[in-house]
Amino acid sequence: ARRCGGQDLAASGFRELGYVDALAGRRPAAAAQLAAALEIVGEDDDGLAGIHAVMGFNLVDWGRVEEGIHHYDLSLRHARAAGNLRRQIWSLGLGGWGQLAAGRADVAVRWLSDCLKMVDQTRWISFRPWPLAVLGEARLRQRQDPEPLRAVLEDAFALSCQLDDPCWESAVARSLALSFDAAGDTERSLHWLAEAHERCLRETDAFVGLLVQILADQAEICLRDGRIEQAGEFAREVL
């Protein structure tokens, strides 16, 4: 594409290669692909929105959370300028995950609520389970009652199963686990984390950032419950 002068197509290709590397946890490789995309995309707001969104995704799960949120902000600015609602939905939904990583539950709730309004507006049903999963966690961080949150999460889990999407299934299963943990039900929390773990690994292209978070939750809850050997197993799997 670059040899033929198709800069927009080449930038999209580098962005997608960067996303594949980011999903798999290959952080420096993803950063290199995305830098190449950014170098050739020019002033196209739509293209810039997509690249900055994936840069945010890679950086947040790399532990460079504030840098990642900065790129989500840039993505949203460009997506609004381009009038691309789906780009806005993606950046608000994944950016909400970044805001949680930064410890800003209130901001996360606002981003995810806006995301869901746009999901309804565009009828992008296949994306819906993700913001519902992260919104559930954000509201648990705000100390909201887990019982009413769980009913919404159960609906989201059913939808993710209908979509046959292992990432969404595992994300919602993890949030269900957190709802049971908030209610003091360790057994059901660990059951749902086991479901999340298994579903996240169902396909070869696992969302590694989510998998690491599931394993960390399993290790933390087992350690808190005195299951030292199990906690050690999960911690070693993270490493």
PDB file of C-alpha atoms in Angstrom:
ATOM      1  CA  ALA A   1       0.000   0.000   0.000  1.00  0.00           C
ATOM      2  CA  ARG A   2       2.829   2.408   0.787  1.00  0.00           C
ATOM      3  CA  ARG A   3       4.572   1.656  -2.495  1.00  0.00           C
ATOM      4  CA  CYS A   4       1.319   2.325  -4.369  1.00  0.00           C
ATOM      5  CA  GLY A   5       0.718   5.585  -2.526  1.00  0.00           C
ATOM      6  CA  GLY A   6      -2.149   4.233  -0.434  1.00  0.00           C
ATOM      7  CA  GLN A   7      -1.149   5.954   2.803  1.00  0.00           C
ATOM      8  CA  ASP A   8      -4.578   5.641   4.435  1.00  0.00           C
ATOM      9  CA  LEU A   9      -4.688   1.909   3.743  1.00  0.00           C
ATOM     10  CA  ALA A  10      -1.114   1.459   4.979  1.00  0.00           C
ATOM     11  CA  ALA A  11      -1.898   3.373   8.191  1.00  0.00           C
ATOM     12  CA  SER A  12      -4.954   1.167   8.780  1.00  0.00           C
ATOM     13  CA  GLY A  13      -2.812  -1.936   8.250  1.00  0.00           C
ATOM     14  CA  PHE A  14      -0.198  -0.800  10.753  1.00  0.00           C
ATOM     15  CA  ARG A  15      -2.986   0.075  13.219  1.00  0.00           C
ATOM     16  CA  GLU A  16      -4.498  -3.401  12.931  1.00  0.00           C
ATOM     17  CA  LEU A  17      -1.089  -5.062  13.312  1.00  0.00           C
ATOM     18  CA  GLY A  18      -0.562  -2.912  16.400  1.00  0.00           C
ATOM     19  CA  TYR A  19      -3.926  -3.993  17.788  1.00  0.00           C
ATOM     20  CA  VAL A  20      -3.096  -7.680  17.284  1.00  0.00           C
ATOM     21  CA  ASP A  21       0.205  -7.221  19.137  1.00  0.00           C
ATOM     22  CA  ALA A  22      -1.465  -5.191  21.910  1.00  0.00           C
ATOM     23  CA  LEU A  23      -4.181  -7.811  22.395  1.00  0.00           C
ATOM     24  CA  ALA A  24      -1.493 -10.490  22.746  1.00  0.00           C
ATOM     25  CA  GLY A  25       0.530  -8.405  25.209  1.00  0.00           C
ATOM     26  CA  ARG A  26       3.470  -7.715  22.878  1.00  0.00           C
ATOM     27  CA  ARG A  27       3.770  -4.119  24.062  1.00  0.00           C
ATOM     28  CA  PRO A  28       6.960  -2.823  22.358  1.00  0.00           C
ATOM     29  CA  ALA A  29       6.004  -4.487  19.056  1.00  0.00           C
ATOM     30  CA  ALA A  30       2.548  -2.899  19.227  1.00  0.00           C
ATOM     31  CA  ALA A  31       4.066   0.500  19.995  1.00  0.00           C
ATOM     32  CA  ALA A  32       6.343   0.231  16.942  1.00  0.00           C
ATOM     33  CA  GLN A  33       3.460  -0.663  14.610  1.00  0.00           C
ATOM     34  CA  LEU A  34       1.319   2.167  15.945  1.00  0.00           C
ATOM     35  CA  ALA A  35       4.152   4.677  15.644  1.00  0.00           C
ATOM     36  CA  ALA A  36       4.483   3.665  11.986  1.00  0.00           C
ATOM     37  CA  ALA A  37       0.743   4.189  11.517  1.00  0.00           C
ATOM     38  CA  LEU A  38       0.873   7.613  13.147  1.00  0.00           C
ATOM     39  CA  GLU A  39       3.823   8.659  10.987  1.00  0.00           C
ATOM     40  CA  ILE A  40       1.937   8.166   7.714  1.00  0.00           C
ATOM     41  CA  VAL A  41      -1.720   8.860   8.574  1.00  0.00           C
ATOM     42  CA  GLY A  42      -1.505  12.605   7.971  1.00  0.00           C
ATOM     43  CA  GLU A  43      -4.306  14.892   9.197  1.00  0.00           C
ATOM     44  CA  ASP A  44      -7.202  12.449   8.754  1.00  0.00           C
ATOM     45  CA  ASP A  45      -9.295  12.740  11.933  1.00  0.00           C
ATOM     46  CA  ASP A  46     -10.916   9.339  11.497  1.00  0.00           C
ATOM     47  CA  GLY A  47      -7.576   7.605  10.992  1.00  0.00           C
ATOM     48  CA  LEU A  48      -6.019   9.457  13.929  1.00  0.00           C
ATOM     49  CA  ALA A  49      -8.961   8.489  16.164  1.00  0.00           C
ATOM     50  CA  GLY A  50      -8.424   4.800  15.440  1.00  0.00           C
ATOM     51  CA  ILE A  51      -4.646   4.897  15.963  1.00  0.00           C
ATOM     52  CA  HIS A  52      -4.778   6.861  19.227  1.00  0.00           C
ATOM     53  CA  ALA A  53      -7.479   4.491  20.547  1.00  0.00           C
ATOM     54  CA  VAL A  54      -5.225   1.466  20.061  1.00  0.00           C
ATOM     55  CA  MET A  55      -2.252   3.360  21.497  1.00  0.00           C
ATOM     56  CA  GLY A  56      -4.346   4.010  24.617  1.00  0.00           C
ATOM     57  CA  PHE A  57      -5.343   0.348  24.780  1.00  0.00           C
ATOM     58  CA  ASN A  58      -1.708  -0.792  24.563  1.00  0.00           C
ATOM     59  CA  LEU A  59      -0.364   1.721  27.069  1.00  0.00           C
ATOM     60  CA  VAL A  60      -3.027   1.193  29.761  1.00  0.00           C
ATOM     61  CA  ASP A  61      -2.475  -2.563  29.798  1.00  0.00           C
ATOM     62  CA  TRP A  62       1.297  -1.912  29.751  1.00  0.00           C
ATOM     63  CA  GLY A  63       0.898  -0.125  33.075  1.00  0.00           C
ATOM     64  CA  ARG A  64       1.484   3.318  31.545  1.00  0.00           C
ATOM     65  CA  VAL A  65      -2.019   4.335  32.500  1.00  0.00           C
ATOM     66  CA  GLU A  66      -1.901   8.133  32.357  1.00  0.00           C
ATOM     67  CA  GLU A  67      -0.174   8.041  28.954  1.00  0.00           C
ATOM     68  CA  GLY A  68      -2.858   5.659  27.758  1.00  0.00           C
ATOM     69  CA  ILE A  69      -5.708   7.881  28.952  1.00  0.00           C
ATOM     70  CA  HIS A  70      -4.088  10.835  27.172  1.00  0.00           C
ATOM     71  CA  HIS A  71      -4.292   8.876  23.912  1.00  0.00           C
ATOM     72  CA  TYR A  72      -7.927   7.962  24.582  1.00  0.00           C
ATOM     73  CA  ASP A  73      -8.630  11.681  25.014  1.00  0.00           C
ATOM     74  CA  LEU A  74      -6.928  12.390  21.676  1.00  0.00           C
ATOM     75  CA  SER A  75      -8.894   9.582  20.049  1.00  0.00           C
ATOM     76  CA  LEU A  76     -12.182  11.018  21.302  1.00  0.00           C
ATOM     77  CA  ARG A  77     -11.279  14.485  20.076  1.00  0.00           C
ATOM     78  CA  HIS A  78     -10.494  13.208  16.582  1.00  0.00           C
ATOM     79  CA  ALA A  79     -13.516  10.865  16.513  1.00  0.00           C
ATOM     80  CA  ARG A  80     -15.839  13.762  17.379  1.00  0.00           C
ATOM     81  CA  ALA A  81     -14.249  15.910  14.693  1.00  0.00           C
ATOM     82  CA  ALA A  82     -14.778  13.080  12.187  1.00  0.00           C
ATOM     83  CA  GLY A  83     -18.341  12.439  13.393  1.00  0.00           C
ATOM     84  CA  ASN A  84     -17.536   8.746  13.868  1.00  0.00           C
ATOM     85  CA  LEU A  85     -19.752   7.414  16.667  1.00  0.00           C
ATOM     86  CA  ARG A  86     -18.276   3.924  16.637  1.00  0.00           C
ATOM     87  CA  ARG A  87     -14.789   5.296  17.220  1.00  0.00           C
ATOM     88  CA  GLN A  88     -16.202   7.295  20.149  1.00  0.00           C
ATOM     89  CA  ILE A  89     -17.930   4.202  21.547  1.00  0.00           C
ATOM     90  CA  TRP A  90     -14.744   2.141  21.387  1.00  0.00           C
ATOM     91  CA  SER A  91     -12.604   4.818  23.043  1.00  0.00           C
ATOM     92  CA  LEU A  92     -15.163   5.528  25.780  1.00  0.00           C
ATOM     93  CA  GLY A  93     -15.653   1.814  26.480  1.00  0.00           C
ATOM     94  CA  LEU A  94     -11.985   0.826  26.565  1.00  0.00           C
ATOM     95  CA  GLY A  95     -11.046   4.199  28.023  1.00  0.00           C
ATOM     96  CA  GLY A  96     -13.423   3.501  30.901  1.00  0.00           C
ATOM     97  CA  TRP A  97     -11.263   0.458  31.682  1.00  0.00           C
ATOM     98  CA  GLY A  98      -8.280   2.823  31.710  1.00  0.00           C
ATOM     99  CA  GLN A  99     -10.006   5.243  34.076  1.00  0.00           C
ATOM    100  CA  LEU A 100     -10.639   2.358  36.468  1.00  0.00           C
ATOM    101  CA  ALA A 101      -6.960   1.418  36.266  1.00  0.00           C
ATOM    102  CA  ALA A 102      -6.193   5.024  37.243  1.00  0.00           C
ATOM    103  CA  GLY A 103      -8.498   4.702  40.260  1.00  0.00           C
ATOM    104  CA  ARG A 104     -11.082   7.168  38.929  1.00  0.00           C
ATOM    105  CA  ALA A 105     -14.331   5.240  39.311  1.00  0.00           C
ATOM    106  CA  ASP A 106     -16.535   8.336  38.984  1.00  0.00           C
ATOM    107  CA  VAL A 107     -14.945   9.304  35.660  1.00  0.00           C
ATOM    108  CA  ALA A 108     -15.191   5.696  34.498  1.00  0.00           C
ATOM    109  CA  VAL A 109     -18.928   5.652  35.246  1.00  0.00           C
ATOM    110  CA  ARG A 110     -19.411   8.826  33.220  1.00  0.00           C
ATOM    111  CA  TRP A 111     -17.418   7.535  30.232  1.00  0.00           C
ATOM    112  CA  LEU A 112     -19.141   4.147  30.268  1.00  0.00           C
ATOM    113  CA  SER A 113     -22.621   5.643  30.663  1.00  0.00           C
ATOM    114  CA  ASP A 114     -21.948   7.870  27.640  1.00  0.00           C
ATOM    115  CA  CYS A 115     -20.646   4.830  25.781  1.00  0.00           C
ATOM    116  CA  LEU A 116     -23.832   2.869  26.450  1.00  0.00           C
ATOM    117  CA  LYS A 117     -26.036   5.770  25.304  1.00  0.00           C
ATOM    118  CA  MET A 118     -24.163   5.762  21.992  1.00  0.00           C
ATOM    119  CA  VAL A 119     -24.390   1.959  21.767  1.00  0.00           C
ATOM    120  CA  ASP A 120     -28.172   2.311  22.028  1.00  0.00           C
ATOM    121  CA  GLN A 121     -28.175   5.181  19.547  1.00  0.00           C
ATOM    122  CA  THR A 122     -26.204   3.231  16.930  1.00  0.00           C
ATOM    123  CA  ARG A 123     -27.640  -0.193  17.850  1.00  0.00           C
ATOM    124  CA  TRP A 124     -24.114  -1.605  18.089  1.00  0.00           C
ATOM    125  CA  ILE A 125     -25.388  -4.506  20.194  1.00  0.00           C
ATOM    126  CA  SER A 126     -22.295  -6.675  19.726  1.00  0.00           C
ATOM    127  CA  PHE A 127     -20.206  -4.151  21.716  1.00  0.00           C
ATOM    128  CA  ARG A 128     -22.710  -3.764  24.564  1.00  0.00           C
ATOM    129  CA  PRO A 129     -21.397  -6.453  26.989  1.00  0.00           C
ATOM    130  CA  TRP A 130     -18.015  -4.761  27.403  1.00  0.00           C
ATOM    131  CA  PRO A 131     -19.163  -1.379  28.799  1.00  0.00           C
ATOM    132  CA  LEU A 132     -21.759  -3.145  30.943  1.00  0.00           C
ATOM    133  CA  ALA A 133     -19.035  -5.352  32.448  1.00  0.00           C
ATOM    134  CA  VAL A 134     -16.702  -2.457  33.204  1.00  0.00           C
ATOM    135  CA  LEU A 135     -19.544  -0.231  34.414  1.00  0.00           C
ATOM    136  CA  GLY A 136     -20.527  -2.964  36.869  1.00  0.00           C
ATOM    137  CA  GLU A 137     -16.998  -2.986  38.284  1.00  0.00           C
ATOM    138  CA  ALA A 138     -16.912   0.812  38.444  1.00  0.00           C
ATOM    139  CA  ARG A 139     -20.147   0.924  40.432  1.00  0.00           C
ATOM    140  CA  LEU A 140     -18.862  -1.741  42.794  1.00  0.00           C
ATOM    141  CA  ARG A 141     -15.834   0.514  43.354  1.00  0.00           C
ATOM    142  CA  GLN A 142     -18.342   3.213  44.327  1.00  0.00           C
ATOM    143  CA  ARG A 143     -19.701   0.813  46.983  1.00  0.00           C
ATOM    144  CA  GLN A 144     -23.069   0.362  45.268  1.00  0.00           C
ATOM    145  CA  ASP A 145     -25.275  -2.589  46.212  1.00  0.00           C
ATOM    146  CA  PRO A 146     -24.054  -5.622  44.193  1.00  0.00           C
ATOM    147  CA  GLU A 147     -27.477  -7.285  43.990  1.00  0.00           C
ATOM    148  CA  PRO A 148     -29.164  -4.965  41.438  1.00  0.00           C
ATOM    149  CA  LEU A 149     -25.900  -4.699  39.503  1.00  0.00           C
ATOM    150  CA  ARG A 150     -25.800  -8.487  39.183  1.00  0.00           C
ATOM    151  CA  ALA A 151     -29.114  -8.657  37.324  1.00  0.00           C
ATOM    152  CA  VAL A 152     -27.727  -6.347  34.620  1.00  0.00           C
ATOM    153  CA  LEU A 153     -24.518  -8.361  34.444  1.00  0.00           C
ATOM    154  CA  GLU A 154     -26.430 -11.622  34.059  1.00  0.00           C
ATOM    155  CA  ASP A 155     -28.241 -10.164  31.044  1.00  0.00           C
ATOM    156  CA  ALA A 156     -24.901  -8.998  29.625  1.00  0.00           C
ATOM    157  CA  PHE A 157     -23.431 -12.455  30.129  1.00  0.00           C
ATOM    158  CA  ALA A 158     -26.338 -14.060  28.271  1.00  0.00           C
ATOM    159  CA  LEU A 159     -25.823 -11.624  25.380  1.00  0.00           C
ATOM    160  CA  SER A 160     -22.076 -12.275  25.268  1.00  0.00           C
ATOM    161  CA  CYS A 161     -22.769 -16.033  25.097  1.00  0.00           C
ATOM    162  CA  GLN A 162     -25.253 -15.483  22.244  1.00  0.00           C
ATOM    163  CA  LEU A 163     -22.537 -13.506  20.454  1.00  0.00           C
ATOM    164  CA  ASP A 164     -20.058 -16.337  21.176  1.00  0.00           C
ATOM    165  CA  ASP A 165     -17.413 -13.755  22.087  1.00  0.00           C
ATOM    166  CA  PRO A 166     -14.866 -15.162  24.565  1.00  0.00           C
ATOM    167  CA  CYS A 167     -13.495 -11.719  25.486  1.00  0.00           C
ATOM    168  CA  TRP A 168     -16.907 -10.350  26.374  1.00  0.00           C
ATOM    169  CA  GLU A 169     -17.923 -13.575  28.160  1.00  0.00           C
ATOM    170  CA  SER A 170     -14.800 -13.481  30.319  1.00  0.00           C
ATOM    171  CA  ALA A 171     -15.120  -9.744  31.038  1.00  0.00           C
ATOM    172  CA  VAL A 172     -18.718 -10.081  32.230  1.00  0.00           C
ATOM    173  CA  ALA A 173     -17.975 -13.281  34.165  1.00  0.00           C
ATOM    174  CA  ARG A 174     -15.183 -11.418  35.971  1.00  0.00           C
ATOM    175  CA  SER A 175     -17.540  -8.574  36.915  1.00  0.00           C
ATOM    176  CA  LEU A 176     -20.095 -11.107  38.173  1.00  0.00           C
ATOM    177  CA  ALA A 177     -17.312 -12.607  40.296  1.00  0.00           C
ATOM    178  CA  LEU A 178     -16.512  -9.181  41.729  1.00  0.00           C
ATOM    179  CA  SER A 179     -20.196  -8.680  42.590  1.00  0.00           C
ATOM    180  CA  PHE A 180     -20.203 -11.906  44.599  1.00  0.00           C
ATOM    181  CA  ASP A 181     -16.909 -10.954  46.253  1.00  0.00           C
ATOM    182  CA  ALA A 182     -18.427  -7.612  47.282  1.00  0.00           C
ATOM    183  CA  ALA A 183     -21.293  -9.547  48.890  1.00  0.00           C
ATOM    184  CA  GLY A 184     -18.833 -11.784  50.791  1.00  0.00           C
ATOM    185  CA  ASP A 185     -19.599 -14.930  48.761  1.00  0.00           C
ATOM    186  CA  THR A 186     -16.089 -16.261  48.126  1.00  0.00           C
ATOM    187  CA  GLU A 187     -17.129 -19.587  46.606  1.00  0.00           C
ATOM    188  CA  ARG A 188     -19.338 -18.100  43.915  1.00  0.00           C
ATOM    189  CA  SER A 189     -16.780 -15.394  43.264  1.00  0.00           C
ATOM    190  CA  LEU A 190     -14.076 -17.982  42.601  1.00  0.00           C
ATOM    191  CA  HIS A 191     -16.510 -20.007  40.482  1.00  0.00           C
ATOM    192  CA  TRP A 192     -17.158 -17.044  38.191  1.00  0.00           C
ATOM    193  CA  LEU A 193     -13.458 -16.182  38.026  1.00  0.00           C
ATOM    194  CA  ALA A 194     -12.773 -19.762  36.934  1.00  0.00           C
ATOM    195  CA  GLU A 195     -15.420 -19.300  34.222  1.00  0.00           C
ATOM    196  CA  ALA A 196     -13.781 -16.035  33.178  1.00  0.00           C
ATOM    197  CA  HIS A 197     -10.343 -17.665  33.077  1.00  0.00           C
ATOM    198  CA  GLU A 198     -11.520 -20.598  30.973  1.00  0.00           C
ATOM    199  CA  ARG A 199     -13.503 -18.478  28.520  1.00  0.00           C
ATOM    200  CA  CYS A 200     -10.676 -15.962  28.067  1.00  0.00           C
ATOM    201  CA  LEU A 201      -8.435 -18.812  26.874  1.00  0.00           C
ATOM    202  CA  ARG A 202     -11.024 -20.434  24.593  1.00  0.00           C
ATOM    203  CA  GLU A 203      -9.540 -18.848  21.478  1.00  0.00           C
ATOM    204  CA  THR A 204      -5.874 -18.516  20.619  1.00  0.00           C
ATOM    205  CA  ASP A 205      -6.001 -14.692  20.429  1.00  0.00           C
ATOM    206  CA  ALA A 206      -6.644 -14.106  24.130  1.00  0.00           C
ATOM    207  CA  PHE A 207      -7.024 -10.589  25.526  1.00  0.00           C
ATOM    208  CA  VAL A 208      -3.880 -10.850  27.650  1.00  0.00           C
ATOM    209  CA  GLY A 209      -4.510  -7.700  29.700  1.00  0.00           C
ATOM    210  CA  LEU A 210      -7.877  -9.059  30.794  1.00  0.00           C
ATOM    211  CA  LEU A 211      -6.419 -12.511  31.477  1.00  0.00           C
ATOM    212  CA  VAL A 212      -3.753 -11.024  33.751  1.00  0.00           C
ATOM    213  CA  GLN A 213      -6.429  -9.114  35.682  1.00  0.00           C
ATOM    214  CA  ILE A 214      -8.509 -12.292  36.110  1.00  0.00           C
ATOM    215  CA  LEU A 215      -5.470 -14.176  37.426  1.00  0.00           C
ATOM    216  CA  ALA A 216      -4.638 -11.313  39.796  1.00  0.00           C
ATOM    217  CA  ASP A 217      -8.211 -11.382  41.143  1.00  0.00           C
ATOM    218  CA  GLN A 218      -8.018 -15.145  41.632  1.00  0.00           C
ATOM    219  CA  ALA A 219      -4.715 -14.820  43.476  1.00  0.00           C
ATOM    220  CA  GLU A 220      -5.970 -11.966  45.676  1.00  0.00           C
ATOM    221  CA  ILE A 221      -9.221 -13.686  46.700  1.00  0.00           C
ATOM    222  CA  CYS A 222      -7.488 -17.017  47.363  1.00  0.00           C
ATOM    223  CA  LEU A 223      -4.818 -15.280  49.462  1.00  0.00           C
ATOM    224  CA  ARG A 224      -7.456 -13.405  51.434  1.00  0.00           C
ATOM    225  CA  ASP A 225      -9.298 -16.686  52.041  1.00  0.00           C
ATOM    226  CA  GLY A 226      -6.171 -18.476  53.246  1.00  0.00           C
ATOM    227  CA  ARG A 227      -5.769 -20.637  50.112  1.00  0.00           C
ATOM    228  CA  ILE A 228      -2.064 -19.939  49.909  1.00  0.00           C
ATOM    229  CA  GLU A 229      -1.111 -22.727  47.499  1.00  0.00           C
ATOM    230  CA  GLN A 230      -3.817 -21.793  44.998  1.00  0.00           C
ATOM    231  CA  ALA A 231      -2.913 -18.114  45.260  1.00  0.00           C
ATOM    232  CA  GLY A 232       0.690 -19.004  44.459  1.00  0.00           C
ATOM    233  CA  GLU A 233      -0.365 -20.987  41.402  1.00  0.00           C
ATOM    234  CA  PHE A 234      -2.314 -18.053  39.983  1.00  0.00           C
ATOM    235  CA  ALA A 235       0.527 -15.622  40.755  1.00  0.00           C
ATOM    236  CA  ARG A 236       3.023 -17.870  38.961  1.00  0.00           C
ATOM    237  CA  GLU A 237       0.734 -18.035  35.926  1.00  0.00           C
ATOM    238  CA  VAL A 238       0.747 -14.254  35.762  1.00  0.00           C
ATOM    239  CA  LEU A 239       4.542 -14.281  35.692  1.00  0.00           C
TER     240      LEU A 239
END
